């Protein structure tokens, strides 16, 4: 690729978001033009602070960071303390010593960037609830459709939920926003399901140690995920890391690592009840509706690792 592709990352920066952001910043084919924050894993102020900390540890270049929506559109904020800790980063006191967020609202800044750049020149990757993107669509849908593609870490893929039997956290935390995004009419919208980071994509103890011992950034990436690791010990019975946001980032920036991705017509369940926040995929085409989304449900584990290790600077 001769010219770098422009990328906006929208994040509720918890510990796996941090790894994904570090990966993108080290990908020489992309320029992260801004990072926008959203309430999700942690409140907006903490998500913003964690993003700045991640920029500092990544120590590459320093895209502008803008604070976005501080609540889901309608649903109550629940957060994910059990997955990422109170501060979203394993409660180890990681914080930025010198960086500050810029003035201006994330939603307006996303629109500004899409308006000012040529249509089809910006990719968006979302790593948290879709509140900011939905707000941008509500304000200026045509402007948002100028994005070349949107890749969302969200949905259960073809598998099961991680916050309820039926739902994955990012979609569930703001299901109304997810519905707006799915109904917006994107030509190229991909959901990377939680199942894409499971199975062979899960990092084992040896790989975790390799990353931790590789550099200060490696240590930050692993230690900040310590609460996730203890959750995994309980739910998977071993020390391991499921890297949801890194899986989405890899699928977005290094599509060679995608093993399974198909297009479907999908709807978001927003009615209260056991299926709230689930993505209902029309797998067999019952509705007769045209596909509105691609769903990535599996990564090639070797390619995913190669990209993850390369961008984090880990020598195997
Ligand atoms: C998603 O929810 C959060 O816990 C992670 O950061 C990821 O974005 C996984 O369901
Ligand atoms: Ca996230």
CSV table of C-alpha atoms and ligand atoms in Angstrom, one decimal:
chain,number,residue,atom,x,y,z
A,1,UNK,CA,0.0,0.0,0.0
A,2,UNK,CA,1.6,3.3,-1.1
A,3,UNK,CA,-0.4,5.8,0.9
A,4,UNK,CA,-1.5,5.1,4.4
A,5,UNK,CA,-5.2,4.5,4.9
A,6,UNK,CA,-7.0,6.8,7.3
A,7,UNK,CA,-8.5,5.2,10.4
A,8,UNK,CA,-10.8,6.5,13.1
A,9,UNK,CA,-11.0,4.3,16.2
A,10,UNK,CA,-14.0,4.6,18.5
A,11,UNK,CA,-13.4,3.0,21.9
A,12,UNK,CA,-14.7,2.4,25.4
A,13,UNK,CA,-11.1,1.7,26.3
A,14,UNK,CA,-10.9,-1.2,28.6
A,15,UNK,CA,-7.9,-3.5,28.7
A,16,UNK,CA,-8.4,-5.3,25.4
A,17,UNK,CA,-9.3,-2.1,23.6
A,18,UNK,CA,-5.8,-0.9,24.7
A,19,UNK,CA,-4.1,-3.8,22.9
A,20,UNK,CA,-6.2,-3.2,19.8
A,21,UNK,CA,-5.3,0.5,19.8
A,22,UNK,CA,-1.6,-0.3,20.2
A,23,UNK,CA,-1.8,-2.7,17.3
A,24,UNK,CA,-3.3,-0.1,15.0
A,25,UNK,CA,-0.8,2.6,16.0
A,26,UNK,CA,2.0,0.2,14.9
A,27,UNK,CA,0.5,-0.8,11.6
A,28,UNK,CA,2.5,1.1,9.0
A,29,UNK,CA,-0.3,0.8,6.4
A,30,UNK,CA,-2.7,2.9,8.5
A,31,UNK,CA,-2.7,6.4,10.0
A,32,UNK,CA,-5.0,6.7,13.0
A,33,UNK,CA,-6.4,10.2,12.4
A,34,UNK,CA,-8.3,10.4,15.7
A,35,UNK,CA,-9.6,8.3,18.5
A,36,UNK,CA,-13.0,8.9,20.0
A,37,UNK,CA,-14.2,7.6,23.3
A,38,UNK,CA,-17.5,6.3,24.4
A,39,UNK,CA,-19.1,5.1,27.7
A,40,UNK,CA,-19.1,1.3,27.8
A,41,UNK,CA,-16.6,-0.8,29.8
A,42,UNK,CA,-16.0,2.2,32.0
A,43,UNK,CA,-17.5,5.8,32.3
A,44,UNK,CA,-16.4,8.2,29.6
A,45,UNK,CA,-13.8,10.0,31.6
A,46,UNK,CA,-12.1,6.8,32.5
A,47,UNK,CA,-12.3,5.5,28.9
A,48,UNK,CA,-10.7,8.7,27.8
A,49,UNK,CA,-7.9,8.5,30.4
A,50,UNK,CA,-7.3,4.9,29.5
A,51,UNK,CA,-7.0,5.8,25.8
A,52,UNK,CA,-4.4,8.5,26.6
A,53,UNK,CA,-2.5,6.0,28.7
A,54,UNK,CA,-2.5,3.6,25.9
A,55,UNK,CA,-1.1,6.2,23.5
A,56,UNK,CA,1.6,6.9,26.0
A,57,UNK,CA,2.6,3.3,26.3
A,58,UNK,CA,2.4,2.7,22.6
A,59,UNK,CA,4.8,5.6,22.1
A,60,UNK,CA,4.4,5.9,18.4
A,61,UNK,CA,2.5,9.1,17.3
A,62,UNK,CA,-0.3,10.8,19.2
A,63,UNK,CA,-3.7,11.1,17.4
A,64,UNK,CA,-6.2,13.6,18.8
A,65,UNK,CA,-8.5,12.0,21.4
A,66,UNK,CA,-12.1,13.3,21.7
A,67,UNK,CA,-14.6,12.5,24.4
A,68,UNK,CA,-17.9,11.2,23.2
A,69,UNK,CA,-21.3,10.1,24.6
A,70,UNK,CA,-21.3,9.5,28.4
A,71,UNK,CA,-24.4,7.2,28.4
A,72,UNK,CA,-26.0,4.7,26.1
A,73,UNK,CA,-29.0,6.1,24.1
A,74,UNK,CA,-31.7,4.6,26.3
A,75,UNK,CA,-30.5,1.6,28.2
A,76,UNK,CA,-29.0,2.1,31.6
A,77,UNK,CA,-25.2,2.0,31.8
A,78,UNK,CA,-23.9,-1.3,33.3
A,79,UNK,CA,-20.2,-1.4,32.5
A,80,UNK,CA,-17.9,-4.4,32.8
A,81,UNK,CA,-16.1,-4.2,36.1
A,82,UNK,CA,-16.0,-8.1,36.3
A,83,UNK,CA,-14.2,-8.3,33.0
A,84,UNK,CA,-11.7,-5.4,33.1
A,85,UNK,CA,-11.7,-4.1,36.7
A,86,UNK,CA,-13.0,-0.8,38.2
A,87,UNK,CA,-10.7,1.3,36.0
A,88,UNK,CA,-11.0,-1.0,33.0
A,89,UNK,CA,-7.3,-1.6,33.1
A,90,UNK,CA,-6.9,-4.2,35.8
A,91,UNK,CA,-6.8,-1.6,38.7
A,92,UNK,CA,-3.0,-1.4,38.7
A,93,UNK,CA,-2.8,2.4,38.6
A,94,UNK,CA,-1.9,2.8,34.9
A,95,UNK,CA,-2.5,6.4,33.9
A,96,UNK,CA,-1.3,9.0,31.5
A,97,UNK,CA,1.2,11.5,32.9
A,98,UNK,CA,1.2,14.0,30.1
A,99,UNK,CA,-1.5,13.6,27.4
A,100,UNK,CA,-4.8,15.4,27.4
A,101,UNK,CA,-8.0,14.9,25.4
A,102,UNK,CA,-8.9,17.7,22.9
A,103,UNK,CA,-11.8,20.0,23.1
A,104,UNK,CA,-14.8,19.1,21.0
A,105,UNK,CA,-17.4,16.3,21.0
A,106,UNK,CA,-16.4,13.0,19.5
A,107,UNK,CA,-19.6,12.7,17.4
A,108,UNK,CA,-19.1,16.1,15.8
A,109,UNK,CA,-15.4,15.4,15.2
A,110,UNK,CA,-16.2,12.1,13.4
A,111,UNK,CA,-18.7,14.0,11.2
A,112,UNK,CA,-16.1,16.8,10.6
A,113,UNK,CA,-13.5,14.3,9.5
A,114,UNK,CA,-15.8,12.4,7.2
A,115,UNK,CA,-17.0,15.7,5.7
A,116,UNK,CA,-13.5,17.1,5.2
A,117,UNK,CA,-11.9,14.0,3.7
A,118,UNK,CA,-12.8,12.5,0.3
A,119,UNK,CA,-15.7,10.1,0.4
A,120,UNK,CA,-14.4,6.5,0.8
A,121,UNK,CA,-11.1,7.5,2.3
A,122,UNK,CA,-11.7,6.8,6.0
A,123,UNK,CA,-12.2,3.5,7.7
A,124,UNK,CA,-13.9,3.3,11.1
A,125,UNK,CA,-13.3,0.6,13.7
A,126,UNK,CA,-15.5,0.6,16.8
A,127,UNK,CA,-14.4,-1.3,19.9
A,128,UNK,CA,-17.2,-0.3,22.2
A,129,UNK,CA,-21.0,0.3,22.3
A,130,UNK,CA,-22.2,2.1,19.1
A,131,UNK,CA,-23.6,5.2,20.8
A,132,UNK,CA,-21.3,7.7,19.1
A,133,UNK,CA,-21.7,6.2,15.6
A,134,UNK,CA,-25.5,6.1,16.1
A,135,UNK,CA,-25.6,9.7,17.2
A,136,UNK,CA,-23.5,10.7,14.1
A,137,UNK,CA,-26.0,8.8,11.9
A,138,UNK,CA,-28.9,10.5,13.5
A,139,UNK,CA,-27.3,13.9,12.9
A,140,UNK,CA,-26.0,13.4,9.4
A,141,UNK,CA,-26.5,9.9,8.0
A,142,UNK,CA,-25.2,10.8,4.5
A,143,UNK,CA,-21.9,12.1,6.0
A,144,UNK,CA,-21.4,8.9,7.9
A,145,UNK,CA,-22.0,6.8,4.8
A,146,UNK,CA,-18.9,8.5,3.3
A,147,UNK,CA,-16.8,6.1,5.4
A,148,UNK,CA,-15.1,3.5,3.2
A,149,UNK,CA,-16.0,0.8,5.7
A,150,UNK,CA,-17.0,0.3,9.3
A,151,UNK,CA,-15.8,-2.6,11.3
A,152,UNK,CA,-17.5,-3.2,14.7
A,153,UNK,CA,-16.4,-5.4,17.5
A,154,UNK,CA,-19.8,-6.6,18.4
A,155,UNK,CA,-22.3,-9.5,18.3
A,156,UNK,CA,-21.9,-13.1,19.3
A,157,UNK,CA,-21.1,-13.9,15.7
A,158,UNK,CA,-22.5,-17.4,15.1
A,159,UNK,CA,-21.9,-18.3,18.8
A,160,UNK,CA,-23.2,-17.5,22.2
A,161,UNK,CA,-23.3,-14.5,24.4
A,162,UNK,CA,-20.7,-13.2,26.9
A,163,UNK,CA,-23.0,-11.0,29.1
A,164,UNK,CA,-26.3,-12.9,28.7
A,165,UNK,CA,-26.9,-16.2,27.0
A,166,UNK,CA,-27.9,-14.3,23.9
A,167,UNK,CA,-25.9,-11.2,23.8
A,168,UNK,CA,-22.4,-9.8,23.5
A,169,UNK,CA,-21.4,-6.8,25.6
A,170,UNK,CA,-20.9,-4.0,23.0
A,171,UNK,CA,-24.3,-4.6,21.3
A,172,UNK,CA,-26.1,-5.3,24.5
A,173,UNK,CA,-24.8,-2.2,26.3
A,174,UNK,CA,-26.4,0.0,23.6
A,175,UNK,CA,-28.7,-2.2,21.6
A,176,UNK,CA,-30.7,0.9,20.4
A,177,UNK,CA,-27.6,2.4,19.0
A,178,UNK,CA,-26.6,-0.9,17.3
A,179,UNK,CA,-30.0,-1.0,15.7
A,180,UNK,CA,-29.5,2.5,14.2
A,181,UNK,CA,-26.1,1.4,12.8
A,182,UNK,CA,-27.4,-1.7,11.2
A,183,UNK,CA,-30.3,0.2,9.7
A,184,UNK,CA,-28.1,3.0,8.4
A,185,UNK,CA,-27.5,1.5,4.9
A,186,UNK,CA,-23.7,1.0,4.9
A,187,UNK,CA,-22.4,-0.9,1.9
A,188,UNK,CA,-19.5,-2.2,3.9
A,189,UNK,CA,-20.3,-3.0,7.5
A,190,UNK,CA,-18.7,-5.9,9.3
A,191,UNK,CA,-19.4,-7.2,12.7
A,192,UNK,CA,-16.6,-9.2,14.3
A,193,UNK,CA,-18.3,-11.6,16.7
A,194,UNK,CA,-17.1,-12.6,20.1
A,195,UNK,CA,-16.6,-16.1,18.6
A,196,UNK,CA,-13.9,-14.8,16.4
A,197,UNK,CA,-11.6,-14.4,19.4
A,198,UNK,CA,-12.4,-17.8,20.9
A,199,UNK,CA,-11.2,-21.3,20.0
A,200,UNK,CA,-7.8,-21.3,18.4
A,201,UNK,CA,-7.6,-17.5,18.6
A,202,UNK,CA,-7.3,-17.6,22.4
A,203,UNK,CA,-3.8,-16.8,23.7
A,204,UNK,CA,-2.3,-19.4,25.9
A,205,UNK,CA,-0.1,-19.0,29.0
A,206,UNK,CA,3.1,-19.2,27.0
A,207,UNK,CA,2.1,-16.6,24.5
A,208,UNK,CA,0.9,-14.3,27.3
A,209,UNK,CA,4.3,-14.5,28.9
A,210,UNK,CA,6.0,-13.9,25.5
A,211,UNK,CA,4.1,-10.7,25.1
A,212,UNK,CA,4.6,-9.6,28.7
A,213,UNK,CA,8.4,-10.1,28.5
A,214,UNK,CA,8.7,-8.4,25.1
A,215,UNK,CA,8.7,-4.8,26.1
A,216,UNK,CA,7.2,-2.2,28.4
A,217,UNK,CA,4.2,-2.0,26.0
A,218,UNK,CA,3.9,-5.8,26.2
A,219,UNK,CA,3.9,-5.8,29.9
A,220,UNK,CA,1.2,-3.0,29.9
A,221,UNK,CA,-0.9,-5.0,27.4
A,222,UNK,CA,-0.8,-8.1,29.6
A,223,UNK,CA,-0.9,-6.7,33.1
A,224,UNK,CA,-3.9,-4.4,32.3
A,225,UNK,CA,-5.8,-7.6,31.3
A,226,UNK,CA,-5.3,-9.4,34.6
A,227,UNK,CA,-8.9,-9.1,35.7
A,228,UNK,CA,-10.0,-10.6,32.3
A,229,UNK,CA,-7.5,-13.4,32.9
A,230,UNK,CA,-8.9,-14.3,36.3
A,231,UNK,CA,-12.4,-14.2,34.8
A,232,UNK,CA,-11.1,-16.6,32.2
A,233,UNK,CA,-9.7,-18.9,34.8
A,234,UNK,CA,-13.2,-19.2,36.2
A,235,UNK,CA,-15.1,-19.5,32.9
A,236,UNK,CA,-12.5,-21.4,30.7
A,237,UNK,CA,-10.7,-23.2,33.5
A,238,UNK,CA,-7.2,-22.0,32.6
A,239,UNK,CA,-4.9,-18.9,32.3
A,240,UNK,CA,-5.6,-17.5,28.8
A,241,UNK,CA,-6.8,-14.4,27.1
A,242,UNK,CA,-9.7,-13.9,24.6
A,243,UNK,CA,-8.8,-10.8,22.8
A,244,UNK,CA,-12.1,-9.5,21.4
A,245,UNK,CA,-11.0,-6.0,20.3
A,246,UNK,CA,-7.6,-7.1,18.9
A,247,UNK,CA,-9.5,-9.7,16.9
A,248,UNK,CA,-11.7,-7.0,15.4
A,249,UNK,CA,-8.7,-4.8,14.8
A,250,UNK,CA,-6.9,-7.6,13.0
A,251,UNK,CA,-9.9,-8.5,10.9
A,252,UNK,CA,-10.2,-4.8,9.9
A,253,UNK,CA,-6.6,-4.0,9.2
A,254,UNK,CA,-5.2,-7.3,8.2
A,255,UNK,CA,-8.1,-9.2,6.4
A,256,UNK,CA,-5.7,-12.0,5.5
A,257,UNK,CA,-6.4,-13.3,9.0
A,258,UNK,CA,-10.2,-13.8,8.4
A,259,UNK,CA,-11.2,-17.4,8.1
A,260,UNK,CA,-15.0,-17.1,8.1
A,261,UNK,CA,-17.1,-14.1,7.1
A,262,UNK,CA,-20.5,-14.2,5.5
A,263,UNK,CA,-23.1,-11.6,4.7
A,264,UNK,CA,-26.5,-11.8,6.3
A,265,UNK,CA,-29.6,-9.7,6.9
A,266,UNK,CA,-29.5,-9.0,10.6
A,267,UNK,CA,-31.7,-7.2,13.2
A,268,UNK,CA,-31.0,-6.1,16.7
A,269,UNK,CA,-33.4,-7.2,19.5
A,270,UNK,CA,-34.3,-4.2,21.5
A,271,UNK,CA,-37.4,-5.6,23.3
A,272,UNK,CA,-36.8,-6.3,27.0
A,273,UNK,CA,-36.4,-10.0,27.8
A,274,UNK,CA,-33.8,-12.7,27.5
A,275,UNK,CA,-32.8,-11.8,24.0
A,276,UNK,CA,-32.3,-8.1,24.6
A,277,UNK,CA,-29.2,-7.0,22.7
A,278,UNK,CA,-28.9,-10.0,20.5
A,279,UNK,CA,-28.2,-9.8,16.8
A,280,UNK,CA,-30.7,-12.0,15.0
A,281,UNK,CA,-29.1,-13.3,11.9
A,282,UNK,CA,-31.2,-14.5,9.0
A,283,UNK,CA,-29.0,-17.5,8.4
A,284,UNK,CA,-31.3,-19.2,5.9
A,285,UNK,CA,-32.8,-16.2,4.3
A,286,UNK,CA,-36.3,-16.5,5.9
A,287,UNK,CA,-37.1,-12.8,5.7
A,288,UNK,CA,-36.2,-12.4,2.0
A,289,UNK,CA,-34.4,-9.2,2.9
A,290,UNK,CA,-31.0,-8.3,1.4
A,291,UNK,CA,-27.9,-8.6,3.5
A,292,UNK,CA,-27.1,-5.5,5.5
A,293,UNK,CA,-24.0,-6.8,7.3
A,294,UNK,CA,-21.0,-9.1,7.1
A,295,UNK,CA,-20.3,-11.2,10.1
A,296,UNK,CA,-16.8,-12.4,10.8
A,297,UNK,CA,-17.0,-15.4,13.1
A,298,UNK,CA,-13.6,-17.1,12.8
A,299,UNK,CA,-10.0,-16.0,12.4
A,300,UNK,CA,-7.0,-17.9,11.0
A,301,UNK,CA,-5.1,-18.4,14.3
A,302,UNK,CA,-1.6,-18.3,12.8
A,303,UNK,CA,-2.3,-15.2,10.7
A,304,UNK,CA,-4.0,-13.5,13.7
A,305,UNK,CA,-1.0,-14.2,15.9
A,306,UNK,CA,1.5,-13.1,13.3
A,307,UNK,CA,-0.3,-9.7,13.0
A,308,UNK,CA,-0.7,-9.3,16.8
A,309,UNK,CA,2.9,-10.2,17.6
A,310,UNK,CA,4.3,-8.1,14.7
A,311,UNK,CA,2.4,-5.0,15.6
A,312,UNK,CA,3.2,-5.4,19.3
A,313,UNK,CA,6.8,-6.0,18.4
A,314,UNK,CA,7.0,-9.5,20.0
A,315,UNK,CA,9.7,-11.7,18.6
A,316,UNK,CA,8.5,-15.3,18.5
B,1,LIG,C1,-16.3,-6.5,24.1
B,1,LIG,O1,-16.8,-6.0,25.4
B,1,LIG,C2,-15.7,-5.4,26.1
B,1,LIG,O2,-15.6,-6.1,27.4
B,1,LIG,C3,-14.4,-5.6,25.4
B,1,LIG,O3,-13.6,-4.5,25.5
B,1,LIG,C4,-14.9,-5.8,24.0
B,1,LIG,O4,-15.0,-4.6,23.2
B,1,LIG,C5,-16.3,-8.0,24.1
B,1,LIG,O5,-17.6,-8.4,24.3
B,2,LIG,CA1,-14.1,-2.6,24.1
